[in-house]
């Protein structure tokens, strides 16, 4: 099985798959970085952030394959991403993570959030047409 970084680009596959790919890449990147965070932050900030990001991946998979309640799931994911942004900012403010890790996480969260917004907008548009 290919690792997330070796997969072919999902651009032509639709917004849903792009969002799933970005979420998976964010989770993998973040999980490898939080292992390096100081021990005093692992039980609090790290576990919360890791749980949030893993929940995002799970919710997106459910939204992809279960159309009932899709918009609500995507709204829930959006809120979880916002919570993750605040935790990453807090980690930087308290010197738990480096400036480089903070910047990398925020870039990935932003890209995922923008792409998720596109998926949410398309679901809303389809809902209006129905």
PDB file of C-alpha atoms in Angstrom:
ATOM      1  CA  UNK A   1       0.000   0.000   0.000  1.00  0.00           C
ATOM      2  CA  UNK A   2       1.259   3.472  -0.855  1.00  0.00           C
ATOM      3  CA  UNK A   3       2.009   5.964   1.860  1.00  0.00           C
ATOM      4  CA  UNK A   4       0.039   9.239   1.756  1.00  0.00           C
ATOM      5  CA  UNK A   5       2.993  11.140   0.302  1.00  0.00           C
ATOM      6  CA  UNK A   6       3.410   8.681  -2.594  1.00  0.00           C
ATOM      7  CA  UNK A   7      -0.180   8.665  -3.738  1.00  0.00           C
ATOM      8  CA  UNK A   8      -1.019  10.214  -7.074  1.00  0.00           C
ATOM      9  CA  UNK A   9      -2.650  13.629  -6.838  1.00  0.00           C
ATOM     10  CA  UNK A  10      -6.360  13.421  -6.094  1.00  0.00           C
ATOM     11  CA  UNK A  11      -7.126  16.736  -7.817  1.00  0.00           C
ATOM     12  CA  UNK A  12      -9.208  15.179 -10.560  1.00  0.00           C
ATOM     13  CA  UNK A  13     -11.042  12.907  -8.143  1.00  0.00           C
ATOM     14  CA  UNK A  14     -13.257  15.574  -6.625  1.00  0.00           C
ATOM     15  CA  UNK A  15     -13.263  17.744  -3.555  1.00  0.00           C
ATOM     16  CA  UNK A  16     -14.259  14.925  -1.216  1.00  0.00           C
ATOM     17  CA  UNK A  17     -11.168  12.852  -1.929  1.00  0.00           C
ATOM     18  CA  UNK A  18      -8.890  15.887  -1.813  1.00  0.00           C
ATOM     19  CA  UNK A  19     -10.244  16.756   1.640  1.00  0.00           C
ATOM     20  CA  UNK A  20      -9.750  13.173   2.827  1.00  0.00           C
ATOM     21  CA  UNK A  21      -6.201  13.106   1.478  1.00  0.00           C
ATOM     22  CA  UNK A  22      -5.321  16.417   3.132  1.00  0.00           C
ATOM     23  CA  UNK A  23      -6.815  15.282   6.444  1.00  0.00           C
ATOM     24  CA  UNK A  24      -4.857  12.046   6.353  1.00  0.00           C
ATOM     25  CA  UNK A  25      -1.635  13.891   5.537  1.00  0.00           C
ATOM     26  CA  UNK A  26      -2.275  16.403   8.334  1.00  0.00           C
ATOM     27  CA  UNK A  27      -2.911  13.612  10.839  1.00  0.00           C
ATOM     28  CA  UNK A  28       0.226  11.710   9.833  1.00  0.00           C
ATOM     29  CA  UNK A  29       2.363  14.864   9.918  1.00  0.00           C
ATOM     30  CA  UNK A  30       0.989  16.024  13.251  1.00  0.00           C
ATOM     31  CA  UNK A  31       1.241  12.628  14.950  1.00  0.00           C
ATOM     32  CA  UNK A  32       4.932  12.400  14.090  1.00  0.00           C
ATOM     33  CA  UNK A  33       5.575  15.943  15.362  1.00  0.00           C
ATOM     34  CA  UNK A  34       3.684  15.735  18.647  1.00  0.00           C
ATOM     35  CA  UNK A  35       5.804  12.742  19.693  1.00  0.00           C
ATOM     36  CA  UNK A  36       8.685  15.207  19.989  1.00  0.00           C
ATOM     37  CA  UNK A  37       6.814  17.654  22.206  1.00  0.00           C
ATOM     38  CA  UNK A  38       7.907  17.904  25.856  1.00  0.00           C
ATOM     39  CA  UNK A  39       6.670  15.250  28.225  1.00  0.00           C
ATOM     40  CA  UNK A  40       4.729  17.736  30.370  1.00  0.00           C
ATOM     41  CA  UNK A  41       2.480  18.577  27.394  1.00  0.00           C
ATOM     42  CA  UNK A  42       1.836  15.038  26.160  1.00  0.00           C
ATOM     43  CA  UNK A  43      -1.005  14.199  28.531  1.00  0.00           C
ATOM     44  CA  UNK A  44      -2.832  17.459  28.016  1.00  0.00           C
ATOM     45  CA  UNK A  45      -2.275  19.370  24.816  1.00  0.00           C
ATOM     46  CA  UNK A  46      -0.853  16.571  22.708  1.00  0.00           C
ATOM     47  CA  UNK A  47      -3.563  14.045  23.474  1.00  0.00           C
ATOM     48  CA  UNK A  48      -6.306  16.606  22.824  1.00  0.00           C
ATOM     49  CA  UNK A  49      -4.786  17.715  19.539  1.00  0.00           C
ATOM     50  CA  UNK A  50      -4.181  14.169  18.354  1.00  0.00           C
ATOM     51  CA  UNK A  51      -7.749  13.177  19.260  1.00  0.00           C
ATOM     52  CA  UNK A  52      -9.167  16.168  17.407  1.00  0.00           C
ATOM     53  CA  UNK A  53      -7.220  15.423  14.249  1.00  0.00           C
ATOM     54  CA  UNK A  54      -8.094  11.727  14.326  1.00  0.00           C
ATOM     55  CA  UNK A  55     -11.765  12.625  14.889  1.00  0.00           C
ATOM     56  CA  UNK A  56     -11.580  14.895  11.841  1.00  0.00           C
ATOM     57  CA  UNK A  57     -10.373  12.008   9.684  1.00  0.00           C
ATOM     58  CA  UNK A  58     -13.119   9.708  11.014  1.00  0.00           C
ATOM     59  CA  UNK A  59     -15.856  12.312  10.519  1.00  0.00           C
ATOM     60  CA  UNK A  60     -14.705  12.985   6.960  1.00  0.00           C
ATOM     61  CA  UNK A  61     -14.787   9.292   6.091  1.00  0.00           C
ATOM     62  CA  UNK A  62     -18.313   9.074   7.489  1.00  0.00           C
ATOM     63  CA  UNK A  63     -19.356  12.208   5.593  1.00  0.00           C
ATOM     64  CA  UNK A  64     -17.965  10.750   2.368  1.00  0.00           C
ATOM     65  CA  UNK A  65     -19.782   7.439   2.614  1.00  0.00           C
ATOM     66  CA  UNK A  66     -22.960   8.340   4.539  1.00  0.00           C
ATOM     67  CA  UNK A  67     -24.882  11.097   2.742  1.00  0.00           C
ATOM     68  CA  UNK A  68     -27.475  11.416   5.514  1.00  0.00           C
ATOM     69  CA  UNK A  69     -26.287  14.195   7.795  1.00  0.00           C
ATOM     70  CA  UNK A  70     -23.306  15.051   5.592  1.00  0.00           C
ATOM     71  CA  UNK A  71     -23.577  18.807   6.029  1.00  0.00           C
ATOM     72  CA  UNK A  72     -23.809  18.492   9.801  1.00  0.00           C
ATOM     73  CA  UNK A  73     -20.713  16.277   9.852  1.00  0.00           C
ATOM     74  CA  UNK A  74     -18.794  18.740   7.704  1.00  0.00           C
ATOM     75  CA  UNK A  75     -19.829  21.588  10.016  1.00  0.00           C
ATOM     76  CA  UNK A  76     -18.614  19.499  12.963  1.00  0.00           C
ATOM     77  CA  UNK A  77     -15.280  18.933  11.196  1.00  0.00           C
ATOM     78  CA  UNK A  78     -14.955  22.658  10.574  1.00  0.00           C
ATOM     79  CA  UNK A  79     -15.424  23.345  14.284  1.00  0.00           C
ATOM     80  CA  UNK A  80     -12.873  20.645  15.173  1.00  0.00           C
ATOM     81  CA  UNK A  81     -10.338  22.251  12.820  1.00  0.00           C
ATOM     82  CA  UNK A  82     -10.881  25.602  14.515  1.00  0.00           C
ATOM     83  CA  UNK A  83     -10.321  23.990  17.910  1.00  0.00           C
ATOM     84  CA  UNK A  84      -7.114  22.400  16.572  1.00  0.00           C
ATOM     85  CA  UNK A  85      -5.917  25.804  15.369  1.00  0.00           C
ATOM     86  CA  UNK A  86      -6.333  27.229  18.857  1.00  0.00           C
ATOM     87  CA  UNK A  87      -4.473  24.317  20.436  1.00  0.00           C
ATOM     88  CA  UNK A  88      -1.583  24.706  17.998  1.00  0.00           C
ATOM     89  CA  UNK A  89      -1.434  28.428  18.756  1.00  0.00           C
ATOM     90  CA  UNK A  90      -1.433  27.677  22.462  1.00  0.00           C
ATOM     91  CA  UNK A  91       1.348  25.124  21.963  1.00  0.00           C
ATOM     92  CA  UNK A  92       3.440  27.787  20.257  1.00  0.00           C
ATOM     93  CA  UNK A  93       2.637  30.438  22.879  1.00  0.00           C
ATOM     94  CA  UNK A  94       3.748  28.104  25.670  1.00  0.00           C
ATOM     95  CA  UNK A  95       6.859  26.996  23.735  1.00  0.00           C
ATOM     96  CA  UNK A  96       5.671  23.414  23.499  1.00  0.00           C
ATOM     97  CA  UNK A  97       6.279  23.356  19.758  1.00  0.00           C
ATOM     98  CA  UNK A  98       8.846  25.102  17.620  1.00  0.00           C
ATOM     99  CA  UNK A  99       8.109  27.980  15.294  1.00  0.00           C
ATOM    100  CA  UNK A 100       8.673  25.681  12.297  1.00  0.00           C
ATOM    101  CA  UNK A 101       6.214  23.071  13.603  1.00  0.00           C
ATOM    102  CA  UNK A 102       3.682  25.798  14.350  1.00  0.00           C
ATOM    103  CA  UNK A 103       3.975  27.211  10.851  1.00  0.00           C
ATOM    104  CA  UNK A 104       3.742  23.774   9.239  1.00  0.00           C
ATOM    105  CA  UNK A 105       0.677  22.832  11.248  1.00  0.00           C
ATOM    106  CA  UNK A 106      -1.082  26.121  10.552  1.00  0.00           C
ATOM    107  CA  UNK A 107      -0.410  25.875   6.817  1.00  0.00           C
ATOM    108  CA  UNK A 108      -1.825  22.357   6.701  1.00  0.00           C
ATOM    109  CA  UNK A 109      -4.837  23.281   8.825  1.00  0.00           C
ATOM    110  CA  UNK A 110      -5.507  26.285   6.602  1.00  0.00           C
ATOM    111  CA  UNK A 111      -5.298  24.275   3.385  1.00  0.00           C
ATOM    112  CA  UNK A 112      -7.589  21.608   4.791  1.00  0.00           C
ATOM    113  CA  UNK A 113     -10.032  24.247   6.035  1.00  0.00           C
ATOM    114  CA  UNK A 114     -10.186  25.989   2.654  1.00  0.00           C
ATOM    115  CA  UNK A 115     -10.756  22.745   0.801  1.00  0.00           C
ATOM    116  CA  UNK A 116     -13.355  21.653   3.345  1.00  0.00           C
ATOM    117  CA  UNK A 117     -15.158  24.963   2.775  1.00  0.00           C
ATOM    118  CA  UNK A 118     -15.410  24.090  -0.930  1.00  0.00           C
ATOM    119  CA  UNK A 119     -16.948  20.711  -0.110  1.00  0.00           C
ATOM    120  CA  UNK A 120     -19.403  22.289   2.336  1.00  0.00           C
ATOM    121  CA  UNK A 121     -20.399  24.910  -0.254  1.00  0.00           C
ATOM    122  CA  UNK A 122     -21.051  22.252  -2.894  1.00  0.00           C
ATOM    123  CA  UNK A 123     -23.171  20.213  -0.449  1.00  0.00           C
ATOM    124  CA  UNK A 124     -25.187  23.337   0.436  1.00  0.00           C
ATOM    125  CA  UNK A 125     -25.687  24.150  -3.254  1.00  0.00           C
ATOM    126  CA  UNK A 126     -26.926  20.615  -3.980  1.00  0.00           C
ATOM    127  CA  UNK A 127     -29.251  20.841  -0.991  1.00  0.00           C
ATOM    128  CA  UNK A 128     -30.780  24.055  -2.353  1.00  0.00           C
ATOM    129  CA  UNK A 129     -31.363  22.446  -5.758  1.00  0.00           C
ATOM    130  CA  UNK A 130     -33.065  19.415  -4.244  1.00  0.00           C
TER     131      UNK A 130
END
